[in-house]
PDB file of N, CA and C in Angstrom:
ATOM      1  N   MET A1348     -11.637  21.188 -13.915  1.00 61.00           N
ATOM      2  CA  MET A1348     -12.577  20.931 -12.860  1.00 61.00           C
ATOM      3  C   MET A1348     -12.333  19.565 -12.227  1.00 61.00           C
ATOM      4  N   GLY A1349     -11.836  18.594 -13.007  1.00 75.00           N
ATOM      5  CA  GLY A1349     -11.598  17.269 -12.476  1.00 75.00           C
ATOM      6  C   GLY A1349     -10.190  17.085 -11.932  1.00 75.00           C
ATOM      7  N   ALA A1350      -9.344  18.116 -12.010  1.00 85.00           N
ATOM      8  CA  ALA A1350      -7.958  18.005 -11.558  1.00 85.00           C
ATOM      9  C   ALA A1350      -7.884  18.079 -10.036  1.00 85.00           C
ATOM     10  N   ILE A1351      -6.850  17.458  -9.507  1.00 84.00           N
ATOM     11  CA  ILE A1351      -6.637  17.515  -8.056  1.00 84.00           C
ATOM     12  C   ILE A1351      -6.094  18.893  -7.701  1.00 84.00           C
ATOM     13  N   GLN A1352      -6.723  19.515  -6.739  1.00 89.00           N
ATOM     14  CA  GLN A1352      -6.314  20.838  -6.303  1.00 89.00           C
ATOM     15  C   GLN A1352      -5.646  20.726  -4.941  1.00 89.00           C
ATOM     16  N   PRO A1353      -4.885  21.745  -4.546  1.00 89.00           N
ATOM     17  CA  PRO A1353      -4.161  21.680  -3.267  1.00 89.00           C
ATOM     18  C   PRO A1353      -5.056  21.395  -2.059  1.00 89.00           C
ATOM     19  N   TRP A1354      -6.273  21.910  -2.055  1.00 92.00           N
ATOM     20  CA  TRP A1354      -7.128  21.671  -0.891  1.00 92.00           C
ATOM     21  C   TRP A1354      -7.571  20.217  -0.821  1.00 92.00           C
ATOM     22  N   HIS A1355      -7.587  19.477  -1.971  1.00 93.00           N
ATOM     23  CA  HIS A1355      -7.882  18.044  -1.945  1.00 93.00           C
ATOM     24  C   HIS A1355      -6.785  17.288  -1.188  1.00 93.00           C
ATOM     25  N   ILE A1356      -5.545  17.650  -1.471  1.00 91.00           N
ATOM     26  CA  ILE A1356      -4.410  17.000  -0.804  1.00 91.00           C
ATOM     27  C   ILE A1356      -4.441  17.291   0.692  1.00 91.00           C
ATOM     28  N   ILE A1357      -4.764  18.525   1.056  1.00 93.00           N
ATOM     29  CA  ILE A1357      -4.844  18.887   2.473  1.00 93.00           C
ATOM     30  C   ILE A1357      -5.923  18.067   3.174  1.00 93.00           C
ATOM     31  N   LEU A1358      -7.065  17.879   2.526  1.00 94.00           N
ATOM     32  CA  LEU A1358      -8.133  17.070   3.116  1.00 94.00           C
ATOM     33  C   LEU A1358      -7.697  15.609   3.314  1.00 94.00           C
ATOM     34  N   VAL A1359      -6.997  15.052   2.358  1.00 91.00           N
ATOM     35  CA  VAL A1359      -6.538  13.662   2.468  1.00 91.00           C
ATOM     36  C   VAL A1359      -5.539  13.525   3.616  1.00 91.00           C
ATOM     37  N   VAL A1360      -4.581  14.455   3.715  1.00 88.00           N
ATOM     38  CA  VAL A1360      -3.588  14.416   4.799  1.00 88.00           C
ATOM     39  C   VAL A1360      -4.283  14.580   6.140  1.00 88.00           C
ATOM     40  N   LEU A1361      -5.218  15.483   6.240  1.00 90.00           N
ATOM     41  CA  LEU A1361      -5.960  15.691   7.489  1.00 90.00           C
ATOM     42  C   LEU A1361      -6.747  14.436   7.872  1.00 90.00           C
ATOM     43  N   ALA A1362      -7.343  13.766   6.893  1.00 90.00           N
ATOM     44  CA  ALA A1362      -8.086  12.532   7.175  1.00 90.00           C
ATOM     45  C   ALA A1362      -7.142  11.448   7.705  1.00 90.00           C
ATOM     46  N   PHE A1363      -5.936  11.324   7.124  1.00 83.00           N
ATOM     47  CA  PHE A1363      -4.967  10.332   7.614  1.00 83.00           C
ATOM     48  C   PHE A1363      -4.546  10.632   9.041  1.00 83.00           C
ATOM     49  N   VAL A1364      -4.304  11.906   9.339  1.00 85.00           N
ATOM     50  CA  VAL A1364      -3.891  12.280  10.701  1.00 85.00           C
ATOM     51  C   VAL A1364      -5.006  11.975  11.688  1.00 85.00           C
ATOM     52  N   ILE A1365      -6.245  12.256  11.322  1.00 87.00           N
ATOM     53  CA  ILE A1365      -7.368  11.993  12.225  1.00 87.00           C
ATOM     54  C   ILE A1365      -7.579  10.492  12.409  1.00 87.00           C
ATOM     55  N   LEU A1366      -7.500   9.719  11.319  1.00 85.00           N
ATOM     56  CA  LEU A1366      -7.756   8.282  11.405  1.00 85.00           C
ATOM     57  C   LEU A1366      -6.645   7.517  12.125  1.00 85.00           C
ATOM     58  N   PHE A1367      -5.403   7.810  11.785  1.00 81.00           N
ATOM     59  CA  PHE A1367      -4.303   7.006  12.309  1.00 81.00           C
ATOM     60  C   PHE A1367      -3.572   7.651  13.472  1.00 81.00           C
ATOM     61  N   GLY A1368      -3.733   8.914  13.690  1.00 83.00           N
ATOM     62  CA  GLY A1368      -3.041   9.590  14.771  1.00 83.00           C
ATOM     63  C   GLY A1368      -1.632   9.971  14.357  1.00 83.00           C
ATOM     64  N   SER A1369      -1.115  11.003  14.976  1.00 79.00           N
ATOM     65  CA  SER A1369       0.195  11.512  14.588  1.00 79.00           C
ATOM     66  C   SER A1369       1.334  10.590  15.031  1.00 79.00           C
ATOM     67  N   LYS A1370       1.083   9.713  16.006  1.00 82.00           N
ATOM     68  CA  LYS A1370       2.147   8.824  16.497  1.00 82.00           C
ATOM     69  C   LYS A1370       2.368   7.639  15.564  1.00 82.00           C
ATOM     70  N   LYS A1371       1.342   7.163  14.899  1.00 84.00           N
ATOM     71  CA  LYS A1371       1.476   5.983  14.042  1.00 84.00           C
ATOM     72  C   LYS A1371       1.903   6.326  12.621  1.00 84.00           C
ATOM     73  N   LEU A1372       1.749   7.574  12.200  1.00 81.00           N
ATOM     74  CA  LEU A1372       2.082   7.942  10.822  1.00 81.00           C
ATOM     75  C   LEU A1372       3.574   7.758  10.494  1.00 81.00           C
ATOM     76  N   PRO A1373       4.528   8.165  11.367  1.00 86.00           N
ATOM     77  CA  PRO A1373       5.940   7.920  11.025  1.00 86.00           C
ATOM     78  C   PRO A1373       6.258   6.428  10.897  1.00 86.00           C
ATOM     79  N   ASP A1374       5.673   5.595  11.748  1.00 88.00           N
ATOM     80  CA  ASP A1374       5.891   4.150  11.663  1.00 88.00           C
ATOM     81  C   ASP A1374       5.316   3.588  10.367  1.00 88.00           C
ATOM     82  N   ALA A1375       4.146   4.096   9.980  1.00 85.00           N
ATOM     83  CA  ALA A1375       3.531   3.637   8.733  1.00 85.00           C
ATOM     84  C   ALA A1375       4.372   4.048   7.530  1.00 85.00           C
ATOM     85  N   ALA A1376       4.896   5.267   7.536  1.00 87.00           N
ATOM     86  CA  ALA A1376       5.741   5.738   6.441  1.00 87.00           C
ATOM     87  C   ALA A1376       7.035   4.932   6.372  1.00 87.00           C
ATOM     88  N   ARG A1377       7.605   4.606   7.532  1.00 92.00           N
ATOM     89  CA  ARG A1377       8.834   3.799   7.580  1.00 92.00           C
ATOM     90  C   ARG A1377       8.578   2.408   7.025  1.00 92.00           C
ATOM     91  N   GLY A1378       7.465   1.820   7.405  1.00 93.00           N
ATOM     92  CA  GLY A1378       7.102   0.497   6.896  1.00 93.00           C
ATOM     93  C   GLY A1378       6.864   0.508   5.397  1.00 93.00           C
ATOM     94  N   LEU A1379       6.228   1.573   4.904  1.00 91.00           N
ATOM     95  CA  LEU A1379       6.002   1.701   3.464  1.00 91.00           C
ATOM     96  C   LEU A1379       7.329   1.833   2.719  1.00 91.00           C
ATOM     97  N   GLY A1380       8.258   2.595   3.275  1.00 94.00           N
ATOM     98  CA  GLY A1380       9.576   2.746   2.651  1.00 94.00           C
ATOM     99  C   GLY A1380      10.325   1.427   2.582  1.00 94.00           C
ATOM    100  N   ARG A1381      10.281   0.655   3.670  1.00 96.00           N
ATOM    101  CA  ARG A1381      10.937  -0.670   3.674  1.00 96.00           C
ATOM    102  C   ARG A1381      10.314  -1.588   2.635  1.00 96.00           C
ATOM    103  N   SER A1382       8.991  -1.559   2.557  1.00 96.00           N
ATOM    104  CA  SER A1382       8.298  -2.413   1.589  1.00 96.00           C
ATOM    105  C   SER A1382       8.680  -2.054   0.164  1.00 96.00           C
ATOM    106  N   LEU A1383       8.749  -0.769  -0.131  1.00 96.00           N
ATOM    107  CA  LEU A1383       9.138  -0.343  -1.473  1.00 96.00           C
ATOM    108  C   LEU A1383      10.579  -0.734  -1.785  1.00 96.00           C
ATOM    109  N   ARG A1384      11.470  -0.634  -0.798  1.00 96.00           N
ATOM    110  CA  ARG A1384      12.869  -1.020  -1.000  1.00 96.00           C
ATOM    111  C   ARG A1384      12.979  -2.514  -1.300  1.00 96.00           C
ATOM    112  N   ILE A1385      12.235  -3.321  -0.564  1.00 96.00           N
ATOM    113  CA  ILE A1385      12.240  -4.770  -0.796  1.00 96.00           C
ATOM    114  C   ILE A1385      11.656  -5.084  -2.166  1.00 96.00           C
ATOM    115  N   PHE A1386      10.590  -4.398  -2.525  1.00 96.00           N
ATOM    116  CA  PHE A1386       9.964  -4.613  -3.832  1.00 96.00           C
ATOM    117  C   PHE A1386      10.935  -4.280  -4.956  1.00 96.00           C
ATOM    118  N   LYS A1387      11.654  -3.169  -4.835  1.00 96.00           N
ATOM    119  CA  LYS A1387      12.622  -2.788  -5.869  1.00 96.00           C
ATOM    120  C   LYS A1387      13.728  -3.829  -5.993  1.00 96.00           C
ATOM    121  N   SER A1388      14.220  -4.346  -4.873  1.00 95.00           N
ATOM    122  CA  SER A1388      15.295  -5.339  -4.944  1.00 95.00           C
ATOM    123  C   SER A1388      14.792  -6.642  -5.561  1.00 95.00           C
ATOM    124  N   GLU A1389      13.558  -7.016  -5.278  1.00 94.00           N
ATOM    125  CA  GLU A1389      13.001  -8.242  -5.871  1.00 94.00           C
ATOM    126  C   GLU A1389      12.795  -8.080  -7.376  1.00 94.00           C
ATOM    127  N   VAL A1390      12.338  -6.908  -7.812  1.00 93.00           N
ATOM    128  CA  VAL A1390      12.172  -6.666  -9.243  1.00 93.00           C
ATOM    129  C   VAL A1390      13.526  -6.720  -9.940  1.00 93.00           C
ATOM    130  N   LYS A1391      14.550  -6.169  -9.308  1.00 92.00           N
ATOM    131  CA  LYS A1391      15.895  -6.202  -9.887  1.00 92.00           C
ATOM    132  C   LYS A1391      16.401  -7.637  -9.973  1.00 92.00           C
ATOM    133  N   GLU A1392      16.134  -8.452  -8.956  1.00 91.00           N
ATOM    134  CA  GLU A1392      16.539  -9.864  -8.980  1.00 91.00           C
ATOM    135  C   GLU A1392      15.819 -10.620 -10.086  1.00 91.00           C
ATOM    136  N   MET A1393      14.533 -10.319 -10.289  1.00 90.00           N
ATOM    137  CA  MET A1393      13.779 -10.982 -11.359  1.00 90.00           C
ATOM    138  C   MET A1393      14.358 -10.621 -12.720  1.00 90.00           C
ATOM    139  N   ALA A1394      14.813  -9.387 -12.881  1.00 86.00           N
ATOM    140  CA  ALA A1394      15.404  -8.967 -14.148  1.00 86.00           C
ATOM    141  C   ALA A1394      16.742  -9.662 -14.376  1.00 86.00           C
ATOM    142  N   ASN A1395      17.460  -9.967 -13.292  1.00 87.00           N
ATOM    143  CA  ASN A1395      18.771 -10.612 -13.405  1.00 87.00           C
ATOM    144  C   ASN A1395      18.680 -12.133 -13.443  1.00 87.00           C
ATOM    145  N   ASP A1396      17.497 -12.701 -13.273  1.00 83.00           N
ATOM    146  CA  ASP A1396      17.348 -14.166 -13.243  1.00 83.00           C
ATOM    147  C   ASP A1396      17.789 -14.832 -14.534  1.00 83.00           C
ATOM    148  N   GLY A1397      17.462 -14.273 -15.685  1.00 72.00           N
ATOM    149  CA  GLY A1397      17.769 -14.904 -16.958  1.00 72.00           C
ATOM    150  C   GLY A1397      19.208 -14.702 -17.397  1.00 72.00           C
ATOM    151  N   LYS A1398      19.923 -13.781 -16.783  1.00 72.00           N
ATOM    152  CA  LYS A1398      21.290 -13.468 -17.189  1.00 72.00           C
ATOM    153  C   LYS A1398      22.276 -14.377 -16.455  1.00 72.00           C
ATOM    154  N   PRO A1399      23.396 -14.745 -17.121  1.00 68.00           N
ATOM    155  CA  PRO A1399      24.412 -15.540 -16.420  1.00 68.00           C
ATOM    156  C   PRO A1399      25.084 -14.694 -15.356  1.00 68.00           C
ATOM    157  N   ASP A1400      25.585 -15.375 -14.337  1.00 63.00           N
ATOM    158  CA  ASP A1400      26.255 -14.671 -13.248  1.00 63.00           C
ATOM    159  C   ASP A1400      27.540 -14.030 -13.744  1.00 63.00           C
ATOM    160  N   ALA A1401      27.811 -12.842 -13.238  1.00 59.00           N
ATOM    161  CA  ALA A1401      29.057 -12.153 -13.571  1.00 59.00           C
ATOM    162  C   ALA A1401      30.186 -12.789 -12.769  1.00 59.00           C
ATOM    163  N   PRO A1402      31.401 -12.837 -13.313  1.00 61.00           N
ATOM    164  CA  PRO A1402      32.505 -13.410 -12.556  1.00 61.00           C
ATOM    165  C   PRO A1402      32.771 -12.585 -11.304  1.00 61.00           C
ATOM    166  N   VAL A1403      33.000 -13.273 -10.216  1.00 59.00           N
ATOM    167  CA  VAL A1403      33.226 -12.610  -8.947  1.00 59.00           C
ATOM    168  C   VAL A1403      34.719 -12.418  -8.771  1.00 59.00           C
ATOM    169  N   THR A1404      35.125 -11.188  -8.539  1.00 69.00           N
ATOM    170  CA  THR A1404      36.529 -10.922  -8.271  1.00 69.00           C
ATOM    171  C   THR A1404      36.710 -10.853  -6.770  1.00 69.00           C
ATOM    172  N   GLU A1405      37.792 -11.435  -6.319  1.00 69.00           N
ATOM    173  CA  GLU A1405      38.030 -11.478  -4.881  1.00 69.00           C
ATOM    174  C   GLU A1405      38.666 -10.178  -4.437  1.00 69.00           C
ATOM    175  N   ALA A1406      38.076  -9.539  -3.468  1.00 67.00           N
ATOM    176  CA  ALA A1406      38.607  -8.292  -2.935  1.00 67.00           C
ATOM    177  C   ALA A1406      39.761  -8.604  -1.995  1.00 67.00           C
ATOM    178  N   PRO A1407      40.755  -7.727  -1.935  1.00 68.00           N
ATOM    179  CA  PRO A1407      41.855  -7.979  -0.997  1.00 68.00           C
ATOM    180  C   PRO A1407      41.330  -7.950   0.425  1.00 68.00           C
ATOM    181  N   ARG A1408      41.797  -8.880   1.218  1.00 71.00           N
ATOM    182  CA  ARG A1408      41.311  -8.945   2.596  1.00 71.00           C
ATOM    183  C   ARG A1408      42.329  -8.319   3.525  1.00 71.00           C
ATOM    184  N   GLU A1409      41.859  -7.898   4.681  1.00 72.00           N
ATOM    185  CA  GLU A1409      42.744  -7.315   5.676  1.00 72.00           C
ATOM    186  C   GLU A1409      43.375  -8.432   6.497  1.00 72.00           C
ATOM    187  N   LEU A1410      44.618  -8.224   6.883  1.00 64.00           N
ATOM    188  CA  LEU A1410      45.306  -9.212   7.707  1.00 64.00           C
ATOM    189  C   LEU A1410      44.858  -9.063   9.148  1.00 64.00           C
ATOM    190  N   SER A1411      44.741 -10.191   9.830  1.00 64.00           N
ATOM    191  CA  SER A1411      44.378 -10.143  11.238  1.00 64.00           C
ATOM    192  C   SER A1411      45.617  -9.808  12.056  1.00 64.00           C
ATOM    193  N   ALA A1412      45.415  -9.499  13.324  1.00 63.00           N
ATOM    194  CA  ALA A1412      46.531  -9.131  14.190  1.00 63.00           C
ATOM    195  C   ALA A1412      47.521 -10.284  14.336  1.00 63.00           C
ATOM    196  N   SER A1413      47.038 -11.523  14.365  1.00 58.00           N
ATOM    197  CA  SER A1413      47.950 -12.657  14.515  1.00 58.00           C
ATOM    198  C   SER A1413      48.786 -12.865  13.262  1.00 58.00           C
ATOM    199  N   GLU A1414      48.247 -12.537  12.091  1.00 61.00           N
ATOM    200  CA  GLU A1414      49.008 -12.680  10.854  1.00 61.00           C
ATOM    201  C   GLU A1414      50.051 -11.577  10.708  1.00 61.00           C
ATOM    202  N   VAL A1415      49.735 -10.378  11.190  1.00 62.00           N
ATOM    203  CA  VAL A1415      50.673  -9.267  11.080  1.00 62.00           C
ATOM    204  C   VAL A1415      51.827  -9.453  12.049  1.00 62.00           C
ATOM    205  N   ALA A1416      51.558  -9.896  13.261  1.00 60.00           N
ATOM    206  CA  ALA A1416      52.580 -10.009  14.294  1.00 60.00           C
ATOM    207  C   ALA A1416      53.208 -11.398  14.342  1.00 60.00           C
ATOM    208  N   ALA A1417      53.105 -12.169  13.288  1.00 54.00           N
ATOM    209  CA  ALA A1417      53.673 -13.516  13.283  1.00 54.00           C
ATOM    210  C   ALA A1417      55.196 -13.428  13.315  1.00 54.00           C
ATOM    211  N   PRO A1418      55.849 -14.259  14.126  1.00 59.00           N
ATOM    212  CA  PRO A1418      57.312 -14.225  14.199  1.00 59.00           C
ATOM    213  C   PRO A1418      57.928 -14.760  12.911  1.00 59.00           C
ATOM    214  N   ALA A1419      59.147 -14.332  12.664  1.00 62.00           N
ATOM    215  CA  ALA A1419      59.869 -14.790  11.479  1.00 62.00           C
ATOM    216  C   ALA A1419      60.191 -16.271  11.651  1.00 62.00           C
ATOM    217  N   PRO A1420      60.232 -17.045  10.546  1.00 63.00           N
ATOM    218  CA  PRO A1420      60.546 -18.472  10.664  1.00 63.00           C
ATOM    219  C   PRO A1420      61.976 -18.684  11.148  1.00 63.00           C
ATOM    220  N   VAL A1421      62.146 -19.693  11.987  1.00 63.00           N
ATOM    221  CA  VAL A1421      63.456 -20.013  12.559  1.00 63.00           C
ATOM    222  C   VAL A1421      64.162 -20.978  11.612  1.00 63.00           C
ATOM    223  N   PRO A1422      65.431 -20.683  11.221  1.00 62.00           N
ATOM    224  CA  PRO A1422      66.145 -21.612  10.342  1.00 62.00           C
ATOM    225  C   PRO A1422      66.427 -22.929  11.062  1.00 62.00           C
ATOM    226  N   THR A1423      66.399 -24.019  10.317  1.00 68.00           N
ATOM    227  CA  THR A1423      66.597 -25.335  10.926  1.00 68.00           C
ATOM    228  C   THR A1423      68.064 -25.659  11.159  1.00 68.00           C
ATOM    229  N   SER A1424      68.952 -25.051  10.412  1.00 64.00           N
ATOM    230  CA  SER A1424      70.382 -25.317  10.623  1.00 64.00           C
ATOM    231  C   SER A1424      71.079 -24.029  11.017  1.00 64.00           C
ATOM    232  N   LYS A1425      72.138 -24.170  11.796  1.00 61.00           N
ATOM    233  CA  LYS A1425      72.909 -23.016  12.244  1.00 61.00           C
ATOM    234  C   LYS A1425      73.967 -22.698  11.174  1.00 61.00           C
ATOM    235  N   PRO A1426      74.385 -21.441  11.063  1.00 60.00           N
ATOM    236  CA  PRO A1426      75.381 -21.074  10.060  1.00 60.00           C
ATOM    237  C   PRO A1426      76.696 -21.842  10.206  1.00 60.00           C
ATOM    238  N   GLU A1427      77.112 -22.133  11.447  1.00 64.00           N
ATOM    239  CA  GLU A1427      78.379 -22.863  11.625  1.00 64.00           C
ATOM    240  C   GLU A1427      78.242 -24.325  11.168  1.00 64.00           C
ATOM    241  N   ASP A1428      76.996 -24.897  11.243  1.00 57.00           N
ATOM    242  CA  ASP A1428      76.756 -26.244  10.765  1.00 57.00           C
ATOM    243  C   ASP A1428      76.894 -26.316   9.239  1.00 57.00           C
ATOM    244  N   VAL A1429      76.501 -25.259   8.573  1.00 56.00           N
ATOM    245  CA  VAL A1429      76.570 -25.221   7.122  1.00 56.00           C
ATOM    246  C   VAL A1429      78.034 -25.175   6.685  1.00 56.00           C
ATOM    247  N   GLN A1430      78.867 -24.420   7.400  1.00 60.00           N
ATOM    248  CA  GLN A1430      80.284 -24.292   7.046  1.00 60.00           C
ATOM    249  C   GLN A1430      81.022 -25.614   7.264  1.00 60.00           C
ATOM    250  N   LYS A1431      80.686 -26.375   8.299  1.00 59.00           N
ATOM    251  CA  LYS A1431      81.355 -27.657   8.588  1.00 59.00           C
ATOM    252  C   LYS A1431      81.062 -28.698   7.516  1.00 59.00           C
ATOM    253  N   SER A1432      79.851 -28.720   7.004  1.00 55.00           N
ATOM    254  CA  SER A1432      79.491 -29.738   6.049  1.00 55.00           C
ATOM    255  C   SER A1432      80.001 -29.415   4.649  1.00 55.00           C
ATOM    256  N   ALA A1433      80.398 -28.203   4.398  1.00 52.00           N
ATOM    257  CA  ALA A1433      80.862 -27.827   3.046  1.00 52.00           C
ATOM    258  C   ALA A1433      82.286 -28.144   2.794  1.00 52.00           C
TER     259      ALA A1433
END
């Protein structure tokens, strides 16, 4: 007799629609979802506060266009100069 029955849930949903209107309910649900996501991340951070930081491994980075298309280095001496000095 004290349990929640399906018609109780229908009455609560109908009351929300009447009070807040159908246009504001999606925004309210979105805001509630964001709040819960932030709350979960903060709880996770609090749990990690006492633990030492894990070592950070550096991920390989992508080369930029200027690094990929860089010209080959120019030798400072010419091959015939090397033969003369030897």
